XYZ file of C-alpha atoms in Angstrom:
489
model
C 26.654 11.658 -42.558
C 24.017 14.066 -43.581
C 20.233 13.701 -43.269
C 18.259 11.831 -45.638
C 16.071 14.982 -47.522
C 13.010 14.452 -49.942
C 14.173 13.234 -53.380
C 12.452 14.683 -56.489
C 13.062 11.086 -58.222
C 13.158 8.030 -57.190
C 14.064 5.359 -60.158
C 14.077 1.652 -59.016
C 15.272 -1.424 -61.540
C 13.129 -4.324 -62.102
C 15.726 -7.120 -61.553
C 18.656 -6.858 -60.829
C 20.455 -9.651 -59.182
C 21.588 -12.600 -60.186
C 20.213 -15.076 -57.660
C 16.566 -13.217 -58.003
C 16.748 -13.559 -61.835
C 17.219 -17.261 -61.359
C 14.330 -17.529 -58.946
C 11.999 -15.759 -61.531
C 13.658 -17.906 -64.782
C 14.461 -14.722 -66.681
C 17.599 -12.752 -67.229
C 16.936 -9.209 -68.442
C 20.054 -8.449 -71.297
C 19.823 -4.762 -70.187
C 18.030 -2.734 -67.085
C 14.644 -1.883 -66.896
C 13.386 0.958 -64.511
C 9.966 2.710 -62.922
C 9.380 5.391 -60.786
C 8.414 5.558 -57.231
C 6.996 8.881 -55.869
C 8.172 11.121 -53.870
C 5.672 10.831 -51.209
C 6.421 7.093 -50.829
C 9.765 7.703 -48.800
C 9.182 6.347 -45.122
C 11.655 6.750 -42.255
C 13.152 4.039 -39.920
C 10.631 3.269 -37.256
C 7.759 3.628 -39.561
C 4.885 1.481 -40.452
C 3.667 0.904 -43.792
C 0.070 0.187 -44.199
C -1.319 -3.063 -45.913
C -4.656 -1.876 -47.416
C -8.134 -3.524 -46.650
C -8.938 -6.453 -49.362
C -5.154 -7.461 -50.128
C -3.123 -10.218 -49.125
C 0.351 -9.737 -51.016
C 2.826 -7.310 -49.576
C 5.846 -8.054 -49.970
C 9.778 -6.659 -48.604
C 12.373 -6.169 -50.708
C 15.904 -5.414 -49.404
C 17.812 -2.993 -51.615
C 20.478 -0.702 -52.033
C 19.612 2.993 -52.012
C 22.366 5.324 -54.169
C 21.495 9.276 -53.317
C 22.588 11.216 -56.122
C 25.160 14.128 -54.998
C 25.889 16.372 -58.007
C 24.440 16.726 -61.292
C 24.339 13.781 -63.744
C 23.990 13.864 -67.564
C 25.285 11.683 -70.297
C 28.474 10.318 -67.476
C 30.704 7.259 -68.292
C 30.688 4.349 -66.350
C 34.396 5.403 -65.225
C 32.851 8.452 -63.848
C 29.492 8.084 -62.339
C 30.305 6.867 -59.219
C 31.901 10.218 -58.116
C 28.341 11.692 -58.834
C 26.869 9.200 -55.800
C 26.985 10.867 -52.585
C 25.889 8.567 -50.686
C 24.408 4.932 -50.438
C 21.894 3.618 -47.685
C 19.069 0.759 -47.219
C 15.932 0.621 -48.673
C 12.509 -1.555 -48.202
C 10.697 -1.298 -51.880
C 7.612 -2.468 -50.198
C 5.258 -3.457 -53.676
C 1.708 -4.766 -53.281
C 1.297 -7.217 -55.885
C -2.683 -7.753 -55.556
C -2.594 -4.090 -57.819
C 0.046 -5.375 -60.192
C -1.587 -6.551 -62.735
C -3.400 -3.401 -64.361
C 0.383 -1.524 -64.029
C 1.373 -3.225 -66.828
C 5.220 -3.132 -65.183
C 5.038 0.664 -64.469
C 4.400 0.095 -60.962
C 2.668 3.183 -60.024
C -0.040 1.659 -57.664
C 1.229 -1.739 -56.746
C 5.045 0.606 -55.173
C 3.353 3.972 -55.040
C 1.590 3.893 -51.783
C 2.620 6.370 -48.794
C 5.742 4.529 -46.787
C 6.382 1.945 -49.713
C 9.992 3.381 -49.993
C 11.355 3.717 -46.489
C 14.933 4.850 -46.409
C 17.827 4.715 -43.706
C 18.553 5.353 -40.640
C 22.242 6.655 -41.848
C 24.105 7.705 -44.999
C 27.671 5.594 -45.871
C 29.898 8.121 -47.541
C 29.839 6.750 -51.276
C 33.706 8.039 -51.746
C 34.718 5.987 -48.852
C 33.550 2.380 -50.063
C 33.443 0.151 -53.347
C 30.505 -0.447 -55.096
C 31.595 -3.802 -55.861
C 31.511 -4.991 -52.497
C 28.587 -3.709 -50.817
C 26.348 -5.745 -48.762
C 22.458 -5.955 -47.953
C 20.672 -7.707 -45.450
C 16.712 -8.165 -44.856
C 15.410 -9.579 -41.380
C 11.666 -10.122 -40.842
C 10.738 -10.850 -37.042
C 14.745 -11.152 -36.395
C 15.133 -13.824 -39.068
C 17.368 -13.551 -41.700
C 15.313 -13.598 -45.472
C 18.300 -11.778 -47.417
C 21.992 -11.634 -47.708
C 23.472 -10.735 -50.890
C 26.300 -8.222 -52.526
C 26.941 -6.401 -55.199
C 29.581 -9.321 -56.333
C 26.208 -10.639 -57.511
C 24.817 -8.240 -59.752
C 23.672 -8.200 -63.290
C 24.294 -4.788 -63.828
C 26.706 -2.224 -61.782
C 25.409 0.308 -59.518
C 27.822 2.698 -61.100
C 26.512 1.476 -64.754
C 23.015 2.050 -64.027
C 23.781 5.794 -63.044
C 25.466 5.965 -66.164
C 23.067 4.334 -68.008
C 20.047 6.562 -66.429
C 22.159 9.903 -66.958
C 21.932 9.477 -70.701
C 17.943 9.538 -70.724
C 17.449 12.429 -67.917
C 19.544 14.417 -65.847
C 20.442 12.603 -62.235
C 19.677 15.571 -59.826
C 21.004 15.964 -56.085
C 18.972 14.230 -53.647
C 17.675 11.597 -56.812
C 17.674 7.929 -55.260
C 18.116 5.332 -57.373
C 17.184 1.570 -56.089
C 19.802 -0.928 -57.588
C 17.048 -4.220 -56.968
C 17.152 -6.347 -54.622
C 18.385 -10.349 -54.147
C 16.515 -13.350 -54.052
C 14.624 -14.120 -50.617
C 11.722 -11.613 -50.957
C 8.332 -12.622 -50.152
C 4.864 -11.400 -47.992
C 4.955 -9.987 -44.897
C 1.773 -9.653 -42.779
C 0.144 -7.047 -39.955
C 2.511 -7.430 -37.091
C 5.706 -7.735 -39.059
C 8.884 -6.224 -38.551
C 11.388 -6.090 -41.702
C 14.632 -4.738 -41.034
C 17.019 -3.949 -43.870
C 20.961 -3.062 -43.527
C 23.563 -2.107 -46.404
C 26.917 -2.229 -45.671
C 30.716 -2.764 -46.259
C 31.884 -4.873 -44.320
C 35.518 -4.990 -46.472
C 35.773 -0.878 -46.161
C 38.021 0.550 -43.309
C 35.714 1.264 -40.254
C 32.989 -1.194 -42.161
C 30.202 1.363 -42.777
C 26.777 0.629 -42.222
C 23.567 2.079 -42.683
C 22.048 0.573 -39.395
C 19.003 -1.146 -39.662
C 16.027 0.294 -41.412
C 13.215 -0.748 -39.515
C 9.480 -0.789 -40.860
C 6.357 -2.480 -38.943
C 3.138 -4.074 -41.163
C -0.371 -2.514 -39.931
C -3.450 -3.480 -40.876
C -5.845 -0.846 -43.120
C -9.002 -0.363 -43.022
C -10.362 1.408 -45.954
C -10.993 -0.802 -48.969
C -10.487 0.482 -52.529
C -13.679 2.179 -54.260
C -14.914 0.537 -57.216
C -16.443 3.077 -59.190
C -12.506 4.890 -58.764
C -10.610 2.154 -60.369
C -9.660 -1.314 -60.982
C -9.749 -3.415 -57.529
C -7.137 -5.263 -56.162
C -7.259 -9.288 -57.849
C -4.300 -11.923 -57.445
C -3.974 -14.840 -59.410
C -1.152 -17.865 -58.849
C 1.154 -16.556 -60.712
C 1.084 -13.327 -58.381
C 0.975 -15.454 -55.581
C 3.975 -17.507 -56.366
C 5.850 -14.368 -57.269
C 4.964 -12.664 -53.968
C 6.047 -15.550 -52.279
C 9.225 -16.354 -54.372
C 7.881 -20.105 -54.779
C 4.676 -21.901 -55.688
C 5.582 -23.787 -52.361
C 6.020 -20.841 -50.577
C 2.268 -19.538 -51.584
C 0.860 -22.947 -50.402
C -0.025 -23.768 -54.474
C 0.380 -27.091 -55.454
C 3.420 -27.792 -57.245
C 0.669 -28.179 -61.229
C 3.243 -27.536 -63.825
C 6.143 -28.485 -61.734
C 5.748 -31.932 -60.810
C 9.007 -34.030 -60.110
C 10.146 -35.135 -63.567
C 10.478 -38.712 -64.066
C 13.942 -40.240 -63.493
C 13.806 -42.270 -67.351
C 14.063 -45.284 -65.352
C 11.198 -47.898 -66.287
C 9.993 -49.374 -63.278
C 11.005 -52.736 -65.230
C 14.426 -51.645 -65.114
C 14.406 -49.925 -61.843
C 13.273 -53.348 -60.473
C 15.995 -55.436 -62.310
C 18.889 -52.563 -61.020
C 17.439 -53.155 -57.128
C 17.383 -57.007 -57.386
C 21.140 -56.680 -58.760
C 23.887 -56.324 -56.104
C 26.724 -53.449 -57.046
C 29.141 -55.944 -56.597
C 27.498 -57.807 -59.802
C 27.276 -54.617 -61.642
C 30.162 -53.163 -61.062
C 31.813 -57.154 -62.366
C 29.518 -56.510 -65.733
C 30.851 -52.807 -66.202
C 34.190 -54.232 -66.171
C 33.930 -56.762 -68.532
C 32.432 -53.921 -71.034
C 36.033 -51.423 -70.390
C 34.745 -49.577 -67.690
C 36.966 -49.495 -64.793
C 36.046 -45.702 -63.313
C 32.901 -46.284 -62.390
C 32.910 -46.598 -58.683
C 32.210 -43.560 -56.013
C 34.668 -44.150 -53.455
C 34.479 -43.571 -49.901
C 30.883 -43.467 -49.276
C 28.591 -45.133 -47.008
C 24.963 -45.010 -46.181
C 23.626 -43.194 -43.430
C 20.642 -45.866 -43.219
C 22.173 -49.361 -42.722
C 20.938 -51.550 -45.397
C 19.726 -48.787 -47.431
C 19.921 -49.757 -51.412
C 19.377 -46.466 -53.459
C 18.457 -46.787 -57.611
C 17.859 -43.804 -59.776
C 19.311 -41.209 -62.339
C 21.663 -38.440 -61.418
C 20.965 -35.104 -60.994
C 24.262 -33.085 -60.661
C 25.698 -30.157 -58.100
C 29.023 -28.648 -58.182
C 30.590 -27.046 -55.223
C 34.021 -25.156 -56.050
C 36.364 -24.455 -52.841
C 35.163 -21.641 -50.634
C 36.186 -18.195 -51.387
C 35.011 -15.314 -49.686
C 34.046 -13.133 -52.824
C 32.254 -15.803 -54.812
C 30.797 -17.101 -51.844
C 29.192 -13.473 -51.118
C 27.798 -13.438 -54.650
C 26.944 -17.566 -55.308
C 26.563 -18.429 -51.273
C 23.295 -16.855 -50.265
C 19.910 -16.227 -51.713
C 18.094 -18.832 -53.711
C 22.079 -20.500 -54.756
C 22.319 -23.228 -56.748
C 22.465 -26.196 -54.109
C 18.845 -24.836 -52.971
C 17.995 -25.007 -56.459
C 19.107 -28.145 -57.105
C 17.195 -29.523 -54.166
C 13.790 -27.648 -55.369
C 14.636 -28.968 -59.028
C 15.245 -32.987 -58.088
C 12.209 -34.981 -59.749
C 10.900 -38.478 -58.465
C 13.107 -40.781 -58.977
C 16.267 -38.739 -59.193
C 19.204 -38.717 -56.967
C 20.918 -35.477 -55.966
C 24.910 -36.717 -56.498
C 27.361 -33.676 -55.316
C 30.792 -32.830 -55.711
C 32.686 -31.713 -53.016
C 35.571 -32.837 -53.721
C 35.995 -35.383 -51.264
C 36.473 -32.747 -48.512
C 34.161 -33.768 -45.544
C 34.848 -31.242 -43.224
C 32.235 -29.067 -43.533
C 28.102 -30.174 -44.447
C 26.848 -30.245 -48.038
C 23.243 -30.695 -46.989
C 21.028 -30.824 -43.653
C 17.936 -31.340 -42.581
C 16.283 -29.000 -44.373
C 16.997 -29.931 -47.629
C 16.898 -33.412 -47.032
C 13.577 -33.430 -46.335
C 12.875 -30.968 -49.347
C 14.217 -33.842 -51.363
C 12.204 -36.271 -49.868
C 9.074 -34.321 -50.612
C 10.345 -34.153 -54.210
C 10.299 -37.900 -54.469
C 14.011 -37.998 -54.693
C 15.540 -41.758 -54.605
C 18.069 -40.296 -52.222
C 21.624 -37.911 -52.096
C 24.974 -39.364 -52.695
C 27.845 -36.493 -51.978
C 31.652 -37.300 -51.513
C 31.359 -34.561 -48.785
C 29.659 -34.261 -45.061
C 26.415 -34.178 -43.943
C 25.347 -31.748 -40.888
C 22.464 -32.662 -39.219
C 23.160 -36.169 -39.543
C 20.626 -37.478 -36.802
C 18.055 -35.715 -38.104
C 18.274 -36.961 -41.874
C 18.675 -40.000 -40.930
C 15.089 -39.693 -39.175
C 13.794 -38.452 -41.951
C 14.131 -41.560 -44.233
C 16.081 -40.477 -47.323
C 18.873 -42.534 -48.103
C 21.937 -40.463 -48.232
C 26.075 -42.178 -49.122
C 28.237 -39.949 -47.646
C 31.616 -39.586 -46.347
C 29.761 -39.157 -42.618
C 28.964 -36.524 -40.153
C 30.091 -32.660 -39.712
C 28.305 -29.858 -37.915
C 29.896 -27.012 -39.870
C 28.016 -24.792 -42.623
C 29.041 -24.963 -46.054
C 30.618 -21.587 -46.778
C 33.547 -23.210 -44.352
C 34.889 -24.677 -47.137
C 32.273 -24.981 -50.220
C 30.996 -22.376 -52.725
C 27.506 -23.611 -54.209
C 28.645 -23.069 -57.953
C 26.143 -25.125 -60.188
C 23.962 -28.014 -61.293
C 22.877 -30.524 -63.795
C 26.635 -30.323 -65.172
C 29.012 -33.108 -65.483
C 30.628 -33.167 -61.735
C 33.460 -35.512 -60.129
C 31.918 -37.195 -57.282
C 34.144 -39.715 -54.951
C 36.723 -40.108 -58.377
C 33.932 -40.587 -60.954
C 32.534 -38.758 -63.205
C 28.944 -38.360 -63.175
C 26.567 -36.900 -66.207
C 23.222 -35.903 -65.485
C 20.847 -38.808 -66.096
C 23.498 -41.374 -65.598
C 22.353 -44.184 -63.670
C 22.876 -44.412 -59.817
C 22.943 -47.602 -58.303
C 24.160 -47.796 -53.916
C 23.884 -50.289 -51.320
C 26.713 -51.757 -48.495
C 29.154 -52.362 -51.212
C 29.086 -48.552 -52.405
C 27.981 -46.745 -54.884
C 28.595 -47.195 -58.893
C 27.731 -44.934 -61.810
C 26.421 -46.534 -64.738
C 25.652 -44.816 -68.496
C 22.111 -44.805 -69.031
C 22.454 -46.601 -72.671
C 24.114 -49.738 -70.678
C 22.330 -49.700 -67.748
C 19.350 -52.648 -69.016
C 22.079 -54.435 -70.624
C 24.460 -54.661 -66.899
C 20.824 -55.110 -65.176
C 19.987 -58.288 -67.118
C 23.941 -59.610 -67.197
C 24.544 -59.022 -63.219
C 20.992 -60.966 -62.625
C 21.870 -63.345 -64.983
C 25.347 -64.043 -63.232
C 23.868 -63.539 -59.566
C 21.745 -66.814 -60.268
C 24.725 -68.306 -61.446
C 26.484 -67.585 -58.256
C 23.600 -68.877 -56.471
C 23.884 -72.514 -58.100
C 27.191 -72.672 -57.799
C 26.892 -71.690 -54.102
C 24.147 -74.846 -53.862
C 27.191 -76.930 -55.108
C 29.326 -75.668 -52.772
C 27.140 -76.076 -49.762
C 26.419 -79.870 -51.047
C 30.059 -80.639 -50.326
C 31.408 -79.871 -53.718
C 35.299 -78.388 -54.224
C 35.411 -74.649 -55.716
C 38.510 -75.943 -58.376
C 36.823 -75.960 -61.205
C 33.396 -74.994 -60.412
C 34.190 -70.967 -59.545
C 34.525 -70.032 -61.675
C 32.653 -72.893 -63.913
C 34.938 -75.122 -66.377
C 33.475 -76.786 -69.263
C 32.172 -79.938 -67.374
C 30.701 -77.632 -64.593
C 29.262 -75.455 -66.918
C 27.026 -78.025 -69.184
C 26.004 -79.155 -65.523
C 24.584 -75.755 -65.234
C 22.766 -75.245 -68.446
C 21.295 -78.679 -68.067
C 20.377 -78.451 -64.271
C 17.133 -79.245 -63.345
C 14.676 -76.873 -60.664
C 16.348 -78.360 -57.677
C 19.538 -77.054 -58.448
C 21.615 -80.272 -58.314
């Protein structure tokens, strides 16, 4: 491994990953670049200064590709043979100066130490750059873990594409973006970043790039230049989430569930049993969510679906679906009032499909409650918490054992049904049924209608009166009933 030298350029991509391009709600159709000076390259065990009057500095994780021999106008096929080597990289950004950059960059990713690099160079010959890995830790806790499985673009198709603008010198670094999971770090912080290949004989690693927040003192002259301003949109990009910045969620608000509270009354009143007996008699017969039961004893759960798909774990698509901001987090940050989160996992319980934490995300959300044909790890605790959750019952394990978080607000198989989003979600001790929206006021109004018939007859029956004839209700019964008076007899 040779030492890390100066570069002359330094060309990082806006976004680049897929999970990160989610976050932000935007997927470039082709890269976009800036520059980063020279004089911005830090070493591991550095500190990088946040200056006087700012609040938003913020770690990204990324891949660092050092250019090893000349570059101009190369093919996809062969640029990867013109990358001698491939490290970590912190492209520290200040976002209180992004504004006036206009999406060059210069000031709010220029600043001295704003592109630390290191400790050690992986051969780029000896691993794939399909299956590289990067890592971000700040104060020892994870904040990043992606690969290049998950990229929009190719590191070996954005030295291509660079090469046919510029020549790609030796030395040149190129910064291939980074994952979701960025956000601010503080005075006092320590972000570590690692790139490695974990697949590649000997697993190669770049050690951990280390970089410690410091406080500046000296604030930005005003008669210079523009000062440093943020605004909520900066904030809640810094962050990675309007939550995150402490904003209140204006704009975002849960969306309502379509359910009138009318309706939603009429669906609680009505038992599944009676619904599911009303569904029947219209031709639907596939409407139940088998195996489930409540984690809350008595629990009765009404609302419209919102959808997640897990496919079976695999360790590739896990790599590139399983970590950052995947789509079971964003499912959980997505749920509006009134909906309930209803997941596939194809009834394997052996492994958790939600916890604690995103339990009580949901619960914040104003989410009716969670119905998965799967497990649920921390059990105890989201039980505590007070959302309802049908499940097939407990598991401690993680959900890369056997899931892949794939995608949401799709039509899913849940427990043998099949569930569209905004379908209708009725659960209580009986289980759980799935009823089209269209039909849901007409089963409401029939199941009430027959539950106080069940209750009368159930008077008769207490009163000493034989069930032959009278469950269910022949003719003689049944003019009884339409004439009976308000004490039931």
């Amino acid at each position: 491994m040779t030492a890390i030298t100066r570069p002359g350029k330094i060309i990082a991509i806006h976004l680049n990953y897929v999970s990160r391009a989610d976050q932000r709600g935007r997927r470039p159709a082709a890269p976009s670049y800036f520059f980063k000076p020279a004089s911005s390259v830090g070493v591991s065990g550095g500190t990088v200064e946040r200056p006087a009057g700012t609040e938003l500095l913020a770690f990204e994780g990324e891949i660092a590709l050092v250019i090893g021999t000349p570059a101009r106008r190369v093919s996809i096929e062969d640029a990867w043979s013109h990358v001698a080597s491939v490290t970590a990289s912190n492209d520290l950004g200040l976002y209180d100066l992004r504004a006036n950059d206009k999406g060059s960059n210069v000031r709010s990713k220029g600043g001295d130490g704003y592109t630390p690099l290191g400790p050690e160079l992986i051969d780029a010959a000896s691993v794939d750059p399909g299956n590289l890995r990067v890592r971000a830790w700040v104060n020892g806790e994870l904040r990043q873990d992606d690969s290049t499985t998950g990229l929009l673009f190719p590191l070996p198709q954005l030295v291509a594409d660079l090469s046919q603008h510029f020549t790609l010198e030796p030395g040149d670094v190129i910064l291939a973006g980074t994952p979701a999971g960025s956000s601010v770090i503080v005075p006092g912080d320590v972000v570590e970043i690692e790139v490695d290949a974990p697949d590649a004989p000997g697993a190669p690693s770049s050690g951990r790039l280390v970089t410690t927040v410091t406080q500046g003192e000296v604030a930005f002259d005003p008669a210079l230049g523009s000062l440093p301003a943020v605004d909520d949109l900066q904030r809640t990009e810094a962050w990675g989430s309007r939550e995150a910045a402490g904003l209140p969620e204006t704009g975002t608000e849960p969306a309502p569930s379509g359910l009138t509270p009318e309706l939603r009354a009429k669906l609680a009143a009505a038992p599944t049993a009676g619904l599911s007996s009303q569904l029947r008699k219209r031709g639907l017969h596939s409407c139940f969510i088998d195996g489930v039961s409540a984690n809350i004893a008595g629990s009765k759960i009404v609302g419209t679906a919102k959808t997640l798909r897990f496919i079976p774990a695999r360790e590739d698509l896990f790599r590139s679906h399983g970590g950052g901001y995947n789509a079971q987090k964003r499912a959980f940050d997505a749920v509006g009032e009134g909906e309930i989160i209803v997941i596939e996992a194809r009834g394997d319980a052996g492994t958790g499909t939600l916890g604690d934490i995103l339990a009580l995300r949901a619960k914040t959300r104003g989410a009716a409650g969670v119905v998965t044909d799967g497990g649920v790890r921390d059990f105890d605790a989201v039980t505590e918490i007070g959302l309802p959750v049908f499940s097939k019952g407990a598991h401690p394990s993680v959900l890369g054992r056997r899931h892949v978080p794939w995608e949401f607000d799709v039509t899913i198989a849940c427990g043998g049904a099949a569930v569209q989003p905004g379908d209708v979600i009725v659960g209580d001790g009986d289980g759980v049924i799935v009823i089209p929206f269209e039909l849901a006021e007409e089963v409401a109004d029939a199941a009430l209608a027959q539950e106080d018939e069940d209750a009368w007859i159930a008077d008769q029956v207490a009163a000493g009166h034989p069930v032959d004839g009278l469950f269910p209700m022949n003719a003689e019964w049944r003019a009884r009933y339409a004439e009976r008076s308000g004490t039931g007899s």
